[in-house]
XYZ file of N, CA, C and O in Angstrom:
352
model
N 45.928 49.401 169.096
C 47.018 49.940 169.891
C 48.023 50.019 168.767
O 48.320 49.277 167.949
N 48.818 51.157 168.878
C 49.981 51.508 167.918
C 51.284 51.139 168.650
O 51.623 51.535 169.673
N 52.191 50.255 167.795
C 53.405 50.051 168.338
C 54.406 51.175 168.097
O 54.568 51.648 166.976
N 55.055 51.551 168.946
C 56.068 52.586 168.880
C 57.518 52.191 168.517
O 58.333 52.991 168.045
N 57.695 50.957 168.693
C 59.075 50.532 168.341
C 60.014 50.671 169.427
O 61.145 50.318 169.376
N 59.530 51.308 170.465
C 60.505 51.585 171.642
C 60.413 50.539 172.708
O 59.379 50.130 173.143
N 61.616 50.067 173.164
C 61.675 49.216 174.248
C 62.503 49.759 175.388
O 63.729 50.405 175.221
N 61.951 49.812 176.570
C 62.836 50.278 177.704
C 62.886 49.124 178.859
O 61.956 48.457 178.978
N 63.961 49.262 179.544
C 64.074 48.278 180.591
C 63.647 48.944 182.003
O 64.000 50.285 182.093
N 63.238 48.190 182.934
C 62.938 48.677 184.299
C 64.361 48.976 184.931
O 65.281 48.150 184.886
N 64.451 50.045 185.674
C 65.679 50.310 186.548
C 65.437 49.504 187.953
O 64.496 48.703 188.081
N 66.386 49.550 188.705
C 66.469 48.887 190.032
C 65.190 49.135 191.007
O 64.841 48.409 191.838
N 64.594 50.301 190.725
C 63.399 50.746 191.395
C 62.216 50.410 190.712
O 61.079 50.853 191.221
N 62.248 49.738 189.497
C 61.053 49.460 188.767
C 60.565 50.686 187.862
O 59.344 50.552 187.478
N 61.290 51.614 187.655
C 60.836 52.782 186.907
C 61.324 52.567 185.542
O 62.234 51.800 185.062
N 60.479 53.216 184.537
C 61.001 53.452 183.117
C 60.918 54.877 182.802
O 60.226 55.735 183.482
N 61.659 55.157 181.714
C 61.614 56.539 181.296
C 60.820 56.532 179.916
O 61.089 55.654 179.029
N 59.822 57.464 179.820
C 59.250 57.662 178.526
C 60.116 58.547 177.595
O 60.466 59.515 178.067
N 60.341 58.089 176.420
C 61.089 58.865 175.379
C 60.609 60.244 175.180
O 59.367 60.474 175.237
N 61.529 61.188 174.969
C 61.195 62.635 174.777
C 60.225 62.750 173.601
O 59.375 63.483 173.697
N 60.472 62.047 172.511
C 59.659 62.146 171.311
C 57.966 61.787 171.744
O 57.089 62.474 171.299
N 58.079 60.716 172.517
C 56.686 60.231 172.971
C 56.085 61.429 173.895
O 54.813 61.750 173.722
N 56.870 61.999 174.791
C 56.232 62.971 175.590
C 55.883 64.196 174.788
O 54.790 64.728 175.115
N 56.671 64.563 173.862
C 56.278 65.711 173.020
C 54.999 65.480 172.154
O 54.062 66.323 172.124
N 54.952 64.215 171.660
C 53.659 63.908 170.839
C 52.584 63.915 171.723
O 51.437 64.439 171.218
N 52.622 63.450 172.935
C 51.440 63.442 173.846
C 51.280 64.683 174.709
O 50.299 64.665 175.529
N 52.084 65.719 174.438
C 52.003 66.883 175.172
C 52.151 66.778 176.663
O 51.417 67.338 177.536
N 53.052 65.729 177.031
C 53.306 65.421 178.532
C 54.277 66.412 178.996
O 55.372 66.434 178.403
N 54.101 67.056 180.127
C 55.130 67.907 180.860
C 55.686 67.136 182.043
O 55.049 66.300 182.594
N 56.724 67.668 182.429
C 57.474 67.196 183.631
C 56.415 67.403 184.781
O 55.700 68.456 184.935
N 56.284 66.432 185.536
C 55.381 66.326 186.820
C 53.908 66.145 186.462
O 52.949 66.205 187.230
N 53.488 65.948 185.097
C 52.104 65.610 184.749
C 51.760 64.233 185.392
O 52.541 63.374 185.520
N 50.574 64.104 185.916
C 50.098 62.931 186.487
C 49.549 62.003 185.388
O 48.805 62.287 184.482
N 49.846 60.748 185.647
C 49.348 59.654 184.688
C 48.660 58.599 185.635
O 49.185 58.265 186.702
N 47.446 58.089 185.041
C 46.962 56.993 185.766
C 47.376 55.671 185.127
O 47.803 55.634 183.954
N 47.452 54.595 185.900
C 47.846 53.390 185.444
C 46.886 52.313 185.513
O 46.135 52.161 186.644
N 46.572 51.644 184.363
C 45.521 50.689 184.243
C 46.158 49.247 183.877
O 47.178 49.295 183.204
N 45.546 48.320 184.234
C 45.950 46.910 183.841
C 44.838 46.303 183.085
O 43.741 46.249 183.656
N 45.059 45.766 181.846
C 44.158 45.021 181.069
C 44.919 43.658 180.670
O 45.649 43.705 179.771
N 44.320 42.630 181.195
C 45.012 41.374 181.056
C 46.439 41.532 181.226
O 46.843 41.680 182.441
N 47.329 41.261 180.237
C 48.734 41.301 180.515
C 49.429 42.592 179.974
O 50.625 42.816 179.746
N 48.577 43.686 179.878
C 49.071 45.021 179.487
C 48.892 46.077 180.523
O 48.056 45.978 181.378
N 49.869 46.934 180.516
C 49.928 48.059 181.465
C 49.546 49.300 180.540
O 50.270 49.594 179.585
N 48.597 50.028 180.891
C 48.150 51.240 180.143
C 48.302 52.517 180.956
O 47.851 52.592 182.055
N 49.063 53.415 180.377
C 49.196 54.777 181.018
C 48.346 55.812 180.369
O 48.133 55.781 179.070
N 47.575 56.502 181.094
C 46.678 57.617 180.639
C 46.937 58.919 181.452
O 47.027 58.762 182.637
N 46.802 59.935 180.805
C 46.855 61.229 181.434
C 45.793 61.302 182.560
O 44.668 61.042 182.325
N 46.074 61.695 183.676
C 45.215 61.647 184.866
C 44.174 62.877 184.643
O 44.558 64.087 184.514
N 42.896 62.605 184.618
C 41.887 63.633 184.625
C 40.947 63.493 185.740
O 40.270 62.488 185.836
N 41.052 64.303 186.823
C 40.354 64.166 188.019
C 38.800 64.070 187.703
O 38.446 64.847 186.815
N 38.067 63.332 188.314
C 36.687 63.215 187.989
C 35.846 62.730 189.147
O 36.455 62.101 190.132
N 34.637 62.965 189.132
C 33.661 62.588 190.322
C 33.756 61.066 190.586
O 33.645 60.304 189.549
N 33.820 60.660 191.734
C 34.010 59.172 192.113
C 32.684 58.533 191.843
O 32.615 57.278 191.690
N 31.624 59.176 191.731
C 30.241 58.489 191.581
C 29.814 58.507 190.173
O 29.221 57.540 189.629
N 30.037 59.747 189.452
C 29.490 59.789 188.027
C 30.539 59.940 187.021
O 30.107 59.805 185.729
N 31.768 60.182 187.339
C 32.785 60.414 186.329
C 32.810 61.842 185.768
O 33.547 62.040 184.751
N 31.913 62.703 186.175
C 31.862 64.109 185.786
C 33.234 64.746 185.960
O 33.846 64.432 187.062
N 33.609 65.670 185.283
C 34.871 66.437 185.443
C 34.840 67.774 185.711
O 35.692 68.645 185.777
N 33.512 68.360 185.960
C 33.280 69.888 186.095
C 32.712 70.011 187.663
O 32.081 69.288 188.149
N 32.987 71.232 188.236
C 32.627 71.596 189.541
C 32.994 70.643 190.521
O 32.188 70.154 191.293
N 34.141 70.152 190.574
C 34.664 69.265 191.611
C 35.123 69.799 192.808
O 35.671 70.943 192.926
N 34.872 69.034 193.886
C 35.162 69.389 195.269
C 35.983 68.322 195.835
O 35.676 67.187 195.516
N 37.088 68.636 196.593
C 37.902 67.585 197.169
C 37.415 67.305 198.601
O 37.248 68.111 199.359
N 37.047 66.007 198.755
C 36.439 65.472 200.034
C 37.194 64.260 200.510
O 37.192 63.329 199.929
N 38.060 64.518 201.595
C 38.886 63.374 202.087
C 39.701 62.715 201.002
O 39.735 61.412 200.981
N 40.377 63.513 200.219
C 41.204 63.023 199.026
C 40.490 62.477 197.964
O 41.068 61.890 197.066
N 39.200 62.503 197.837
C 38.297 62.074 196.642
C 37.708 63.281 196.047
O 37.265 64.260 196.828
N 37.426 63.217 194.667
C 36.714 64.250 193.964
C 35.303 63.942 193.779
O 34.945 62.767 193.486
N 34.543 64.899 194.214
C 33.013 64.745 194.026
C 32.537 66.056 193.495
O 32.807 67.142 193.821
N 31.633 65.832 192.447
C 31.000 67.040 191.827
C 29.987 67.698 192.834
O 29.425 66.973 193.464
N 29.763 68.982 192.561
C 28.662 69.691 193.314
C 27.388 69.041 192.943
O 26.486 68.916 193.843
N 27.106 68.621 191.746
C 25.814 67.958 191.256
C 25.647 66.722 192.181
O 24.489 66.477 192.559
N 26.687 65.841 192.309
C 26.576 64.673 193.214
C 26.296 64.995 194.777
O 25.525 64.364 195.402
N 26.907 66.010 195.148
C 26.674 66.473 196.457
C 25.185 66.929 196.728
O 24.564 66.480 197.643
N 24.614 67.625 195.731
C 23.304 67.966 195.791
C 22.291 66.744 195.888
O 21.360 66.735 196.633
N 22.583 65.755 194.934
C 21.826 64.559 194.858
C 22.017 63.711 196.156
O 20.932 63.094 196.648
N 23.079 63.716 196.810
C 23.431 63.009 197.980
C 22.646 63.689 199.125
O 21.989 62.995 199.946
N 22.543 65.016 199.169
C 21.874 65.725 200.215
C 20.335 65.299 200.013
O 19.599 65.223 201.010
N 19.952 65.279 198.757
C 18.431 65.083 198.621
C 18.038 63.641 199.254
O 17.008 63.506 199.798
N 19.049 62.734 198.832
C 18.660 61.388 199.451
C 18.678 61.205 200.968
O 18.020 60.483 201.482
N 19.542 62.198 201.481
C 19.593 62.200 202.965
C 18.556 63.000 203.559
O 18.420 63.052 204.801
N 17.736 63.487 202.731
C 16.649 64.417 203.199
C 17.055 65.760 203.579
O 16.301 66.400 204.313
N 18.172 66.305 203.150
C 18.520 67.630 203.514
C 18.239 68.530 202.347
O 18.043 68.242 201.304
N 18.038 69.771 202.806
C 17.714 70.801 201.863
C 18.891 71.756 201.657
O 19.405 72.262 202.759
N 19.313 72.031 200.454
C 20.469 72.840 200.149
C 19.881 74.077 199.575
O 19.181 74.149 198.634
N 20.401 75.283 200.122
C 20.080 76.508 199.431
C 21.279 76.961 198.527
O 22.303 76.960 198.863
N 20.838 77.164 197.198
C 21.751 77.557 196.238
C 22.364 78.896 196.528
O 21.648 79.891 196.908
N 23.568 79.075 195.982
C 24.107 80.421 196.171
C 23.566 81.333 195.191
O 23.208 81.226 194.111
């Protein structure tokens, strides 16, 4: 992990501001989505990359009840359920 030397305080709503230099370096734009992870006593921010909830694939995604599922997973689930899917 690389130390940036930047220290920020939380505001009254628990927010922090990422410095402009850091946003430029990481090519972050206003309204970009970030995922938040916790590892022991560390908070890790990572650019959000939607992926299949079953396999982690990030191609051919379909939104199902707020979750991302790849078409490949849907085919496999249909097979498990004994359903036959006709390809387009």
